[in-house]
mmCIF file of C-alpha atoms in Angstrom:
data_model
loop_
_atom_site.group_PDB
_atom_site.id
_atom_site.type_symbol
_atom_site.label_atom_id
_atom_site.label_comp_id
_atom_site.label_asym_id
_atom_site.label_seq_id
_atom_site.Cartn_x
_atom_site.Cartn_y
_atom_site.Cartn_z
ATOM 1 C CA MET A 1380 -0.047 0.027 -0.066
ATOM 2 C CA GLN A 1381 1.252 3.465 -0.953
ATOM 3 C CA ASN A 1382 2.221 5.770 1.998
ATOM 4 C CA HIS A 1383 0.304 8.850 2.384
ATOM 5 C CA PHE A 1384 0.591 12.048 4.442
ATOM 6 C CA LYS A 1385 -1.519 12.350 7.515
ATOM 7 C CA LEU A 1386 -1.331 14.781 10.368
ATOM 8 C CA SER A 1387 -1.341 13.818 13.989
ATOM 9 C CA GLU A 1388 -3.859 15.124 16.463
ATOM 10 C CA ALA A 1389 -1.344 17.493 17.993
ATOM 11 C CA ALA A 1390 -0.370 18.905 14.580
ATOM 12 C CA VAL A 1391 -4.111 19.477 13.774
ATOM 13 C CA GLN A 1392 -4.658 21.186 17.118
ATOM 14 C CA PHE A 1393 -1.651 23.523 16.562
ATOM 15 C CA LEU A 1394 -2.383 24.284 12.867
ATOM 16 C CA ALA A 1395 -6.025 25.055 13.660
ATOM 17 C CA GLN A 1396 -5.209 27.346 16.461
ATOM 18 C CA LYS A 1397 -2.517 29.256 14.517
ATOM 19 C CA TYR A 1398 -4.077 29.431 10.983
ATOM 20 C CA GLY A 1399 -7.929 28.866 11.793
ATOM 21 C CA THR A 1400 -10.278 26.635 9.785
ATOM 22 C CA PRO A 1401 -11.045 25.308 7.199
ATOM 23 C CA LEU A 1402 -7.359 24.854 6.351
ATOM 24 C CA LEU A 1403 -5.598 22.799 3.798
ATOM 25 C CA VAL A 1404 -2.080 21.411 4.468
ATOM 26 C CA LEU A 1405 0.159 20.360 1.540
ATOM 27 C CA SER A 1406 3.251 18.106 2.025
ATOM 28 C CA THR A 1407 5.760 18.660 -0.686
ATOM 29 C CA GLU A 1408 7.712 15.769 0.475
ATOM 30 C CA GLN A 1409 4.837 13.608 -0.186
ATOM 31 C CA VAL A 1410 4.572 14.944 -3.808
ATOM 32 C CA ARG A 1411 8.193 14.002 -4.116
ATOM 33 C CA GLN A 1412 7.599 10.365 -2.638
ATOM 34 C CA ASN A 1413 4.622 9.938 -5.135
ATOM 35 C CA TYR A 1414 6.425 11.107 -8.012
ATOM 36 C CA GLN A 1415 9.443 8.871 -7.345
ATOM 37 C CA PHE A 1416 7.324 5.838 -6.462
ATOM 38 C CA LEU A 1417 5.687 6.144 -9.956
ATOM 39 C CA THR A 1418 8.912 6.647 -11.781
ATOM 40 C CA GLU A 1419 10.600 3.699 -9.939
ATOM 41 C CA HIS A 1420 7.797 1.277 -10.740
ATOM 42 C CA LEU A 1421 7.237 2.414 -14.324
ATOM 43 C CA PRO A 1422 10.883 2.874 -15.344
ATOM 44 C CA GLY A 1423 11.547 4.680 -18.553
ATOM 45 C CA VAL A 1424 7.977 6.154 -18.692
ATOM 46 C CA ASN A 1425 7.855 10.127 -18.976
ATOM 47 C CA VAL A 1426 5.455 11.511 -16.325
ATOM 48 C CA TYR A 1427 2.978 14.253 -17.572
ATOM 49 C CA TYR A 1428 1.362 15.506 -14.379
ATOM 50 C CA ALA A 1429 -2.426 16.207 -15.038
ATOM 51 C CA VAL A 1430 -2.627 19.696 -13.796
ATOM 52 C CA LYS A 1431 -6.460 19.655 -13.544
ATOM 53 C CA ALA A 1432 -6.313 17.474 -10.530
ATOM 54 C CA ASN A 1433 -4.558 20.091 -8.497
ATOM 55 C CA PRO A 1434 -2.925 23.196 -9.795
ATOM 56 C CA ASP A 1435 -1.431 24.229 -6.358
ATOM 57 C CA GLU A 1436 1.620 26.412 -7.228
ATOM 58 C CA ARG A 1437 3.832 24.775 -4.593
ATOM 59 C CA LEU A 1438 2.890 21.234 -5.838
ATOM 60 C CA ILE A 1439 3.793 22.251 -9.501
ATOM 61 C CA ASP A 1440 7.142 23.868 -8.283
ATOM 62 C CA GLU A 1441 7.989 20.541 -6.601
ATOM 63 C CA LEU A 1442 7.180 18.672 -9.935
ATOM 64 C CA VAL A 1443 9.342 21.029 -11.847
ATOM 65 C CA GLN A 1444 12.418 20.355 -9.744
ATOM 66 C CA LEU A 1445 11.713 16.492 -10.159
ATOM 67 C CA GLY A 1446 11.761 16.996 -13.979
ATOM 68 C CA SER A 1447 8.184 16.261 -14.552
ATOM 69 C CA PHE A 1448 6.153 17.172 -17.609
ATOM 70 C CA PHE A 1449 2.787 18.446 -17.654
ATOM 71 C CA ASP A 1450 -0.660 17.501 -19.038
ATOM 72 C CA VAL A 1451 -2.760 20.659 -19.629
ATOM 73 C CA ALA A 1452 -6.367 20.947 -20.597
ATOM 74 C CA SER A 1453 -6.995 24.698 -21.232
ATOM 75 C CA ASP A 1454 -5.572 27.881 -22.207
ATOM 76 C CA GLY A 1455 -5.605 28.807 -18.550
ATOM 77 C CA GLU A 1456 -3.323 25.999 -17.399
ATOM 78 C CA MET A 1457 -0.785 26.756 -20.236
ATOM 79 C CA LEU A 1458 -0.652 30.271 -19.220
ATOM 80 C CA ALA A 1459 -0.317 29.629 -15.580
ATOM 81 C CA LEU A 1460 2.604 27.199 -16.289
ATOM 82 C CA ALA A 1461 4.289 29.547 -18.842
ATOM 83 C CA ALA A 1462 4.069 32.167 -16.281
ATOM 84 C CA LYS A 1463 6.110 30.092 -13.925
ATOM 85 C CA GLY A 1464 8.805 29.809 -16.691
ATOM 86 C CA ILE A 1465 7.772 26.157 -17.648
ATOM 87 C CA ALA A 1466 8.644 25.657 -21.452
ATOM 88 C CA GLY A 1467 5.815 24.644 -23.798
ATOM 89 C CA ASP A 1468 7.868 21.644 -24.832
ATOM 90 C CA ARG A 1469 7.218 20.245 -21.333
ATOM 91 C CA MET A 1470 3.530 20.236 -21.851
ATOM 92 C CA VAL A 1471 0.973 18.315 -23.988
ATOM 93 C CA TYR A 1472 -2.380 19.903 -24.660
ATOM 94 C CA ALA A 1473 -4.149 16.589 -23.787
ATOM 95 C CA ASN A 1474 -7.834 17.888 -24.215
ATOM 96 C CA PRO A 1475 -9.234 15.934 -27.244
ATOM 97 C CA ILE A 1476 -11.719 18.969 -27.820
ATOM 98 C CA LYS A 1477 -9.784 22.183 -27.828
ATOM 99 C CA THR A 1478 -10.880 25.755 -27.889
ATOM 100 C CA ALA A 1479 -9.850 28.285 -30.469
ATOM 101 C CA ASN A 1480 -8.285 30.315 -27.745
ATOM 102 C CA GLY A 1481 -6.599 27.232 -26.226
ATOM 103 C CA LEU A 1482 -4.871 26.729 -29.655
ATOM 104 C CA GLN A 1483 -3.993 30.206 -29.966
ATOM 105 C CA VAL A 1484 -2.188 30.156 -26.472
ATOM 106 C CA ALA A 1485 -0.452 26.885 -27.391
ATOM 107 C CA ASN A 1486 1.140 28.651 -30.436
ATOM 108 C CA LYS A 1487 2.012 31.649 -28.245
ATOM 109 C CA VAL A 1488 3.634 29.564 -25.374
ATOM 110 C CA GLY A 1489 5.380 26.976 -27.611
ATOM 111 C CA VAL A 1490 3.070 23.918 -26.844
ATOM 112 C CA HIS A 1491 3.405 21.542 -29.893
ATOM 113 C CA LYS A 1492 1.957 18.124 -28.583
ATOM 114 C CA PHE A 1493 -1.604 17.417 -28.853
ATOM 115 C CA THR A 1494 -4.208 14.822 -28.446
ATOM 116 C CA TYR A 1495 -7.379 14.201 -30.553
ATOM 117 C CA ASP A 1496 -10.212 11.726 -31.214
ATOM 118 C CA SER A 1497 -12.215 13.130 -33.994
ATOM 119 C CA GLU A 1498 -12.137 14.285 -37.596
ATOM 120 C CA SER A 1499 -13.261 17.901 -36.822
ATOM 121 C CA GLU A 1500 -10.202 18.294 -34.402
ATOM 122 C CA ILE A 1501 -7.930 17.412 -37.257
ATOM 123 C CA TYR A 1502 -8.873 20.364 -39.324
ATOM 124 C CA LYS A 1503 -8.836 22.678 -36.434
ATOM 125 C CA MET A 1504 -5.181 21.715 -35.489
ATOM 126 C CA ALA A 1505 -4.013 21.688 -38.946
ATOM 127 C CA LYS A 1506 -5.094 25.297 -39.280
ATOM 128 C CA ALA A 1507 -4.033 26.664 -35.885
ATOM 129 C CA VAL A 1508 -0.979 24.572 -35.173
ATOM 130 C CA PRO A 1509 0.324 23.430 -38.582
ATOM 131 C CA GLY A 1510 2.798 20.578 -38.269
ATOM 132 C CA GLY A 1511 1.824 19.897 -34.545
ATOM 133 C CA SER A 1512 2.756 16.609 -33.197
ATOM 134 C CA VAL A 1513 -0.585 14.600 -32.383
ATOM 135 C CA LEU A 1514 -1.453 11.461 -30.594
ATOM 136 C CA LEU A 1515 -4.827 9.808 -31.421
ATOM 137 C CA ARG A 1516 -6.745 8.856 -28.353
ATOM 138 C CA VAL A 1517 -8.389 5.446 -28.551
ATOM 139 C CA ARG A 1518 -11.463 4.340 -26.482
ATOM 140 C CA VAL A 1519 -10.945 1.793 -23.746
ATOM 141 C CA ASP A 1520 -13.807 -0.074 -22.238
ATOM 142 C CA ASN A 1521 -13.547 -0.053 -18.474
ATOM 143 C CA PRO A 1522 -16.865 0.181 -16.606
ATOM 144 C CA LYS A 1523 -15.193 -0.681 -13.335
ATOM 145 C CA ALA A 1524 -13.353 2.569 -13.243
ATOM 146 C CA HIS A 1525 -14.198 5.072 -10.491
ATOM 147 C CA VAL A 1526 -14.819 7.747 -13.231
ATOM 148 C CA ASP A 1527 -15.228 6.314 -16.667
ATOM 149 C CA LEU A 1528 -13.722 8.814 -18.982
ATOM 150 C CA ASN A 1529 -14.273 6.786 -22.067
ATOM 151 C CA LYS A 1530 -17.974 7.654 -22.049
ATOM 152 C CA LYS A 1531 -16.948 11.141 -23.375
ATOM 153 C CA PHE A 1532 -13.442 10.701 -25.053
ATOM 154 C CA GLY A 1533 -11.616 8.204 -27.447
ATOM 155 C CA CYS A 1534 -12.309 6.933 -30.994
ATOM 156 C CA SER A 1535 -13.115 3.407 -31.759
ATOM 157 C CA THR A 1536 -10.299 1.015 -33.041
ATOM 158 C CA ASP A 1537 -12.236 0.620 -36.260
ATOM 159 C CA GLU A 1538 -11.830 4.350 -37.115
ATOM 160 C CA ALA A 1539 -8.276 4.726 -35.765
ATOM 161 C CA LEU A 1540 -6.403 4.280 -38.879
ATOM 162 C CA ARG A 1541 -8.524 6.494 -40.863
ATOM 163 C CA LEU A 1542 -8.108 9.253 -38.380
ATOM 164 C CA LEU A 1543 -4.301 8.643 -38.238
ATOM 165 C CA PHE A 1544 -3.872 9.177 -41.907
ATOM 166 C CA LEU A 1545 -6.179 11.958 -42.260
ATOM 167 C CA ALA A 1546 -4.117 13.793 -39.682
ATOM 168 C CA ARG A 1547 -1.047 13.043 -41.854
ATOM 169 C CA GLU A 1548 -2.728 14.115 -45.040
ATOM 170 C CA GLN A 1549 -3.509 17.548 -43.205
ATOM 171 C CA GLY A 1550 0.182 18.091 -42.546
ATOM 172 C CA LEU A 1551 0.231 17.113 -38.886
ATOM 173 C CA ASP A 1552 3.160 15.095 -37.267
ATOM 174 C CA VAL A 1553 1.285 11.867 -36.349
ATOM 175 C CA ALA A 1554 3.346 10.760 -33.486
ATOM 176 C CA GLY A 1555 1.472 7.958 -31.804
ATOM 177 C CA LEU A 1556 -1.463 6.866 -29.685
ATOM 178 C CA CYS A 1557 -2.973 7.487 -26.339
ATOM 179 C CA PHE A 1558 -5.567 5.982 -23.985
ATOM 180 C CA HIS A 1559 -7.071 6.507 -20.419
ATOM 181 C CA VAL A 1560 -8.531 3.595 -18.681
ATOM 182 C CA GLY A 1561 -10.385 5.864 -16.325
ATOM 183 C CA SER A 1562 -9.975 7.307 -13.024
ATOM 184 C CA GLN A 1563 -8.927 5.196 -9.926
ATOM 185 C CA SER A 1564 -8.605 1.914 -11.721
ATOM 186 C CA LYS A 1565 -7.627 -0.871 -9.420
ATOM 187 C CA SER A 1566 -6.833 -3.508 -11.902
ATOM 188 C CA ALA A 1567 -3.908 -3.760 -14.437
ATOM 189 C CA THR A 1568 -6.283 -5.759 -16.765
ATOM 190 C CA PRO A 1569 -7.725 -2.654 -18.745
ATOM 191 C CA TYR A 1570 -4.197 -1.275 -19.141
ATOM 192 C CA LEU A 1571 -2.922 -4.630 -20.396
ATOM 193 C CA GLU A 1572 -5.798 -4.959 -22.914
ATOM 194 C CA ALA A 1573 -5.325 -1.255 -24.246
ATOM 195 C CA ILE A 1574 -1.521 -1.842 -24.563
ATOM 196 C CA ALA A 1575 -2.079 -5.105 -26.631
ATOM 197 C CA GLY A 1576 -4.572 -3.128 -28.623
ATOM 198 C CA CYS A 1577 -2.407 -0.199 -29.354
ATOM 199 C CA ARG A 1578 0.404 -2.830 -30.415
ATOM 200 C CA MET A 1579 -2.012 -3.991 -33.000
ATOM 201 C CA LEU A 1580 -2.786 -0.459 -34.338
ATOM 202 C CA PHE A 1581 0.885 0.430 -34.181
ATOM 203 C CA ASP A 1582 1.697 -2.685 -36.437
ATOM 204 C CA GLN A 1583 -1.477 -1.984 -38.828
ATOM 205 C CA ALA A 1584 -0.184 1.644 -39.129
ATOM 206 C CA ALA A 1585 3.357 0.412 -40.038
ATOM 207 C CA GLN A 1586 2.090 -1.919 -42.679
ATOM 208 C CA ALA A 1587 0.227 0.935 -44.233
ATOM 209 C CA GLY A 1588 3.283 3.191 -44.090
ATOM 210 C CA LEU A 1589 2.798 5.089 -41.078
ATOM 211 C CA ASP A 1590 5.493 4.470 -38.357
ATOM 212 C CA LEU A 1591 4.221 5.686 -34.776
ATOM 213 C CA ARG A 1592 6.765 6.462 -32.148
ATOM 214 C CA ILE A 1593 4.938 7.443 -29.033
ATOM 215 C CA LEU A 1594 2.455 5.708 -26.638
ATOM 216 C CA ASP A 1595 0.692 7.575 -23.906
ATOM 217 C CA ILE A 1596 -0.982 5.253 -21.272
ATOM 218 C CA GLY A 1597 -2.800 8.019 -19.470
ATOM 219 C CA GLY A 1598 -3.414 8.076 -15.722
ATOM 220 C CA GLY A 1599 -5.859 6.261 -13.601
ATOM 221 C CA PHE A 1600 -3.360 4.806 -11.155
ATOM 222 C CA PRO A 1601 -5.139 4.340 -7.841
ATOM 223 C CA ILE A 1602 -4.606 5.867 -4.467
ATOM 224 C CA PRO A 1603 -5.692 4.352 -0.950
ATOM 225 C CA GLU A 1604 -9.438 4.598 -0.073
ATOM 226 C CA ILE A 1605 -11.155 4.044 3.095
ATOM 227 C CA ASP A 1606 -10.383 0.602 4.595
ATOM 228 C CA ASP A 1607 -8.269 -0.139 1.436
ATOM 229 C CA ASP A 1608 -5.197 -2.527 1.110
ATOM 230 C CA PHE A 1609 -4.866 -2.410 -2.595
ATOM 231 C CA ASP A 1610 -1.352 -3.434 -3.750
ATOM 232 C CA CYS A 1611 -0.566 -0.492 -6.364
ATOM 233 C CA GLU A 1612 3.088 -1.772 -6.686
ATOM 234 C CA ALA A 1613 1.963 -5.177 -7.979
ATOM 235 C CA MET A 1614 -0.240 -3.405 -10.696
ATOM 236 C CA LEU A 1615 2.420 -1.190 -11.785
ATOM 237 C CA ARG A 1616 4.866 -4.086 -12.238
ATOM 238 C CA GLU A 1617 2.330 -5.834 -14.522
ATOM 239 C CA ILE A 1618 1.827 -2.612 -16.595
ATOM 240 C CA SER A 1619 5.636 -2.133 -16.717
ATOM 241 C CA THR A 1620 6.199 -5.802 -18.049
ATOM 242 C CA ALA A 1621 3.688 -5.448 -20.687
ATOM 243 C CA LEU A 1622 5.176 -2.167 -21.909
ATOM 244 C CA GLN A 1623 8.619 -3.888 -22.066
ATOM 245 C CA GLU A 1624 7.016 -6.870 -24.021
ATOM 246 C CA TYR A 1625 4.971 -5.080 -26.421
ATOM 247 C CA PHE A 1626 6.822 -1.566 -26.844
ATOM 248 C CA PRO A 1627 10.473 -2.096 -25.815
ATOM 249 C CA ASN A 1628 11.631 0.717 -28.308
ATOM 250 C CA THR A 1629 8.819 3.117 -28.148
ATOM 251 C CA GLU A 1630 8.799 6.426 -26.267
ATOM 252 C CA ILE A 1631 6.136 5.856 -23.378
ATOM 253 C CA TRP A 1632 4.253 8.703 -21.540
ATOM 254 C CA CYS A 1633 1.752 8.612 -18.619
ATOM 255 C CA GLU A 1634 -0.480 11.273 -17.330
ATOM 256 C CA PRO A 1635 -1.094 10.776 -13.551
ATOM 257 C CA GLY A 1636 -3.200 13.262 -11.681
ATOM 258 C CA ARG A 1637 -4.822 11.871 -8.615
ATOM 259 C CA PHE A 1638 -1.707 9.509 -7.933
ATOM 260 C CA ILE A 1639 0.653 12.468 -7.728
ATOM 261 C CA CYS A 1640 -1.545 14.934 -5.738
ATOM 262 C CA GLY A 1641 -4.340 12.848 -3.954
ATOM 263 C CA THR A 1642 -2.394 11.774 -0.841
ATOM 264 C CA THR A 1643 -0.549 15.029 -0.457
ATOM 265 C CA VAL A 1644 -3.171 17.202 1.173
ATOM 266 C CA ASN A 1645 -4.930 17.122 4.531
ATOM 267 C CA LEU A 1646 -8.000 19.284 5.267
ATOM 268 C CA ILE A 1647 -8.717 20.585 8.784
ATOM 269 C CA THR A 1648 -12.251 21.501 9.233
ATOM 270 C CA ARG A 1649 -14.517 22.403 12.325
ATOM 271 C CA VAL A 1650 -17.881 21.416 13.669
ATOM 272 C CA ILE A 1651 -19.944 24.787 13.644
ATOM 273 C CA GLY A 1652 -23.298 23.380 14.492
ATOM 274 C CA THR A 1653 -25.180 20.296 15.680
ATOM 275 C CA GLN A 1654 -28.836 19.516 15.338
ATOM 276 C CA GLN A 1655 -31.281 16.566 15.589
ATOM 277 C CA ARG A 1656 -33.386 16.351 12.353
ATOM 278 C CA ASN A 1657 -35.599 13.584 11.511
ATOM 279 C CA SER A 1658 -34.310 11.379 14.298
ATOM 280 C CA GLN A 1659 -30.722 11.620 12.962
ATOM 281 C CA GLN A 1660 -27.853 13.519 14.213
ATOM 282 C CA TRP A 1661 -26.573 16.317 11.965
ATOM 283 C CA TYR A 1662 -23.157 18.029 12.048
ATOM 284 C CA PHE A 1663 -22.537 21.215 10.149
ATOM 285 C CA LEU A 1664 -18.975 21.936 9.220
ATOM 286 C CA ASP A 1665 -17.184 25.114 8.144
ATOM 287 C CA GLU A 1666 -16.208 23.427 4.741
ATOM 288 C CA GLY A 1667 -18.749 21.968 2.381
ATOM 289 C CA LEU A 1668 -19.652 20.888 -1.091
ATOM 290 C CA TYR A 1669 -18.844 24.213 -2.581
ATOM 291 C CA GLY A 1670 -15.436 24.079 -1.277
ATOM 292 C CA THR A 1671 -12.929 21.111 -0.645
ATOM 293 C CA PHE A 1672 -15.659 18.690 -0.391
ATOM 294 C CA SER A 1673 -16.667 19.431 -4.048
ATOM 295 C CA GLY A 1674 -14.956 16.043 -4.646
ATOM 296 C CA VAL A 1675 -18.004 14.444 -3.224
ATOM 297 C CA ILE A 1676 -20.082 15.364 -6.298
ATOM 298 C CA PHE A 1677 -17.433 15.938 -9.081
ATOM 299 C CA ASP A 1678 -15.185 13.026 -8.176
ATOM 300 C CA HIS A 1679 -17.735 10.737 -6.458
ATOM 301 C CA TRP A 1680 -15.094 10.406 -3.525
ATOM 302 C CA ASP A 1681 -15.777 9.104 -0.065
ATOM 303 C CA PHE A 1682 -13.589 11.087 2.439
ATOM 304 C CA GLU A 1683 -12.255 9.741 5.806
ATOM 305 C CA LEU A 1684 -13.331 11.962 8.727
ATOM 306 C CA GLU A 1685 -10.966 11.605 11.655
ATOM 307 C CA SER A 1686 -12.124 13.362 14.792
ATOM 308 C CA PHE A 1687 -9.597 11.665 17.199
ATOM 309 C CA LYS A 1688 -12.592 10.984 19.528
ATOM 310 C CA SER A 1689 -13.653 7.738 20.999
ATOM 311 C CA GLY A 1690 -17.025 6.351 21.851
ATOM 312 C CA LYS A 1691 -19.798 4.319 20.232
ATOM 313 C CA LYS A 1692 -20.149 5.446 16.564
ATOM 314 C CA ILE A 1693 -23.469 6.691 15.456
ATOM 315 C CA PRO A 1694 -24.799 7.418 11.976
ATOM 316 C CA ALA A 1695 -24.756 11.077 11.136
ATOM 317 C CA THR A 1696 -25.366 13.584 8.418
ATOM 318 C CA PHE A 1697 -22.454 16.105 7.597
ATOM 319 C CA ALA A 1698 -23.471 19.417 5.960
ATOM 320 C CA GLY A 1699 -21.542 22.323 4.763
ATOM 321 C CA PRO A 1700 -21.839 26.050 5.850
ATOM 322 C CA SER A 1701 -23.833 27.405 2.881
ATOM 323 C CA CYS A 1702 -27.401 28.423 2.693
ATOM 324 C CA ASP A 1703 -28.062 25.686 -0.024
ATOM 325 C CA SER A 1704 -29.936 22.498 0.992
ATOM 326 C CA LEU A 1705 -27.681 20.797 -1.653
ATOM 327 C CA ASP A 1706 -24.687 21.426 0.510
ATOM 328 C CA ILE A 1707 -24.749 18.003 2.266
ATOM 329 C CA MET A 1708 -21.563 15.810 1.962
ATOM 330 C CA PHE A 1709 -22.556 12.543 3.793
ATOM 331 C CA ARG A 1710 -25.567 10.876 5.030
ATOM 332 C CA ASP A 1711 -25.420 7.963 7.575
ATOM 333 C CA LYS A 1712 -21.647 8.575 7.995
ATOM 334 C CA MET A 1713 -20.521 6.571 11.086
ATOM 335 C CA THR A 1714 -18.743 8.882 13.550
ATOM 336 C CA PRO A 1715 -18.179 9.263 17.420
ATOM 337 C CA PRO A 1716 -20.588 11.754 18.855
ATOM 338 C CA LEU A 1717 -19.255 15.373 18.168
ATOM 339 C CA ASN A 1718 -19.518 18.781 19.659
ATOM 340 C CA VAL A 1719 -19.261 22.234 18.325
ATOM 341 C CA ASP A 1720 -15.754 23.347 17.847
ATOM 342 C CA ASP A 1721 -14.436 19.876 17.626
ATOM 343 C CA LEU A 1722 -11.834 19.470 14.898
ATOM 344 C CA ILE A 1723 -11.956 17.094 11.988
ATOM 345 C CA LEU A 1724 -9.109 15.808 9.906
ATOM 346 C CA VAL A 1725 -9.679 14.704 6.359
ATOM 347 C CA PRO A 1726 -6.582 12.924 4.886
ATOM 348 C CA ILE A 1727 -6.125 12.050 1.246
ATOM 349 C CA CYS A 1728 -8.050 15.073 -0.139
ATOM 350 C CA GLY A 1729 -5.578 16.476 -2.532
ATOM 351 C CA ALA A 1730 -7.278 15.497 -5.989
ATOM 352 C CA TYR A 1731 -10.244 17.101 -7.541
ATOM 353 C CA THR A 1732 -11.145 18.958 -4.303
ATOM 354 C CA SER A 1733 -9.737 22.556 -4.003
ATOM 355 C CA ALA A 1734 -9.327 22.499 -7.749
ATOM 356 C CA SER A 1735 -13.034 22.565 -8.189
ATOM 357 C CA ALA A 1736 -13.900 24.663 -5.165
ATOM 358 C CA THR A 1737 -15.920 27.880 -5.458
ATOM 359 C CA VAL A 1738 -16.575 30.902 -3.525
ATOM 360 C CA PHE A 1739 -20.453 30.502 -3.684
ATOM 361 C CA ASN A 1740 -22.327 32.309 -0.902
ATOM 362 C CA GLY A 1741 -19.319 34.464 -0.273
ATOM 363 C CA PHE A 1742 -17.216 31.594 1.577
ATOM 364 C CA ALA A 1743 -13.652 31.987 0.693
ATOM 365 C CA LYS A 1744 -11.727 28.929 -0.454
ATOM 366 C CA ALA A 1745 -9.921 27.409 2.241
ATOM 367 C CA PRO A 1746 -6.231 28.649 2.487
ATOM 368 C CA ARG A 1747 -3.281 26.460 2.157
ATOM 369 C CA VAL A 1748 -0.084 25.942 4.199
ATOM 370 C CA VAL A 1749 2.912 23.806 3.404
ATOM 371 C CA TRP A 1750 3.752 21.281 6.026
ATOM 372 C CA GLU A 1751 7.464 21.580 5.454
ATOM 373 C CA ASP A 1752 7.311 25.348 6.042
ATOM 374 C CA VAL A 1753 5.432 25.218 9.353
ATOM 375 C CA ALA A 1754 6.518 22.047 10.963
ATOM 376 C CA ALA A 1755 9.306 23.631 12.545
ATOM 377 C CA GLU A 1756 7.233 26.047 14.481
ATOM 378 C CA LEU A 1757 5.803 23.163 16.546
ATOM 379 C CA ASP A 1758 7.400 22.291 19.814
ATOM 380 C CA GLU A 1759 10.395 20.143 18.845
ATOM 381 C CA THR A 1760 9.973 18.030 21.940
ATOM 382 C CA ALA A 1761 6.604 16.943 20.830
ATOM 383 C CA ALA A 1762 7.438 13.951 18.625
ATOM 384 C CA THR A 1763 3.777 13.134 18.072
ATOM 385 C CA VAL A 1764 3.181 16.352 15.820
ATOM 386 C CA LEU A 1765 5.126 14.649 13.045
ATOM 387 C CA PRO A 1766 2.822 13.328 10.273
ATOM 388 C CA ASP A 1767 2.034 9.607 10.141
ATOM 389 C CA ALA A 1768 3.089 7.546 7.134
ATOM 390 C CA VAL A 1769 0.287 4.963 6.826
#
């Protein structure tokens, strides 16, 4: 099981008192560990971090130092990276359907790698970024994925060759194929099937006179969930073995988002109200669906709530602070009884959380501190304040 960053009770108390709540705490060391874990178990694979999962500046800075490339989905992401001095050749514009402004910005900042999955996109790219290097995204069936991205993206294998050759006819540099098995996939099987299928398409393209040179296996690598002991290392080993067997002389990319950032952030939130409603206990928190818990809706994620309290657990409803009745994160969530001002730690909340938070109702987004910047402020004699590696 992959290690993850988790604050101790003493650290939670200290940080809440000093910075208030809600508060996000990022560990740049955990970013480093996650990146190195992935590159160790997928040797020779170029990592393109999917910025959409969490565009936090300090997280991006750490990845830059580690030598990461970046998967961008919009003009905004390209401009943000370019403003940090990240060269365009370290980015792939990996949104299969691109906006006109996105293509203009790609030209401006020097992004020349793109993905596509339709005929209409070929003509757009040929006009806006002539000679651009393109990867065709093929569909992978994986209904067991946490989020099945293939419902929206990817061409069928039957139309792949036509789209590859059409792109070449339009003057684009047809570089290879890409796929994405879906988010939080806990089996190597869809990767292995997709790798074998792409090998077949590579061979068919070569026989027809088109030599492909890049395979992008996407992301989807899983992180720990509640009460989960999944062996990610074994899964990555299977994927790596298949890549060595089917594509020993091909440039390989991957596009992890959640795997890099998901375990790097903790949320500290506070109980601001309690109530009995319809014979069930309700707890209102100072962070909700419109904030960090946006991942409940947009990412379908079930978050761990650690109160550091004992006692017989009861089913409870947890709601956020806004005046919207939609702002309910959990129903029948088992928890020890809580009181107003009790603190709750939410680990593993770095992916698709703050990235999709809003300021609805006038509530500010939760501020962020970096653990490695503030840890020294704690009493050095209190060994329990160090984060646990679970």
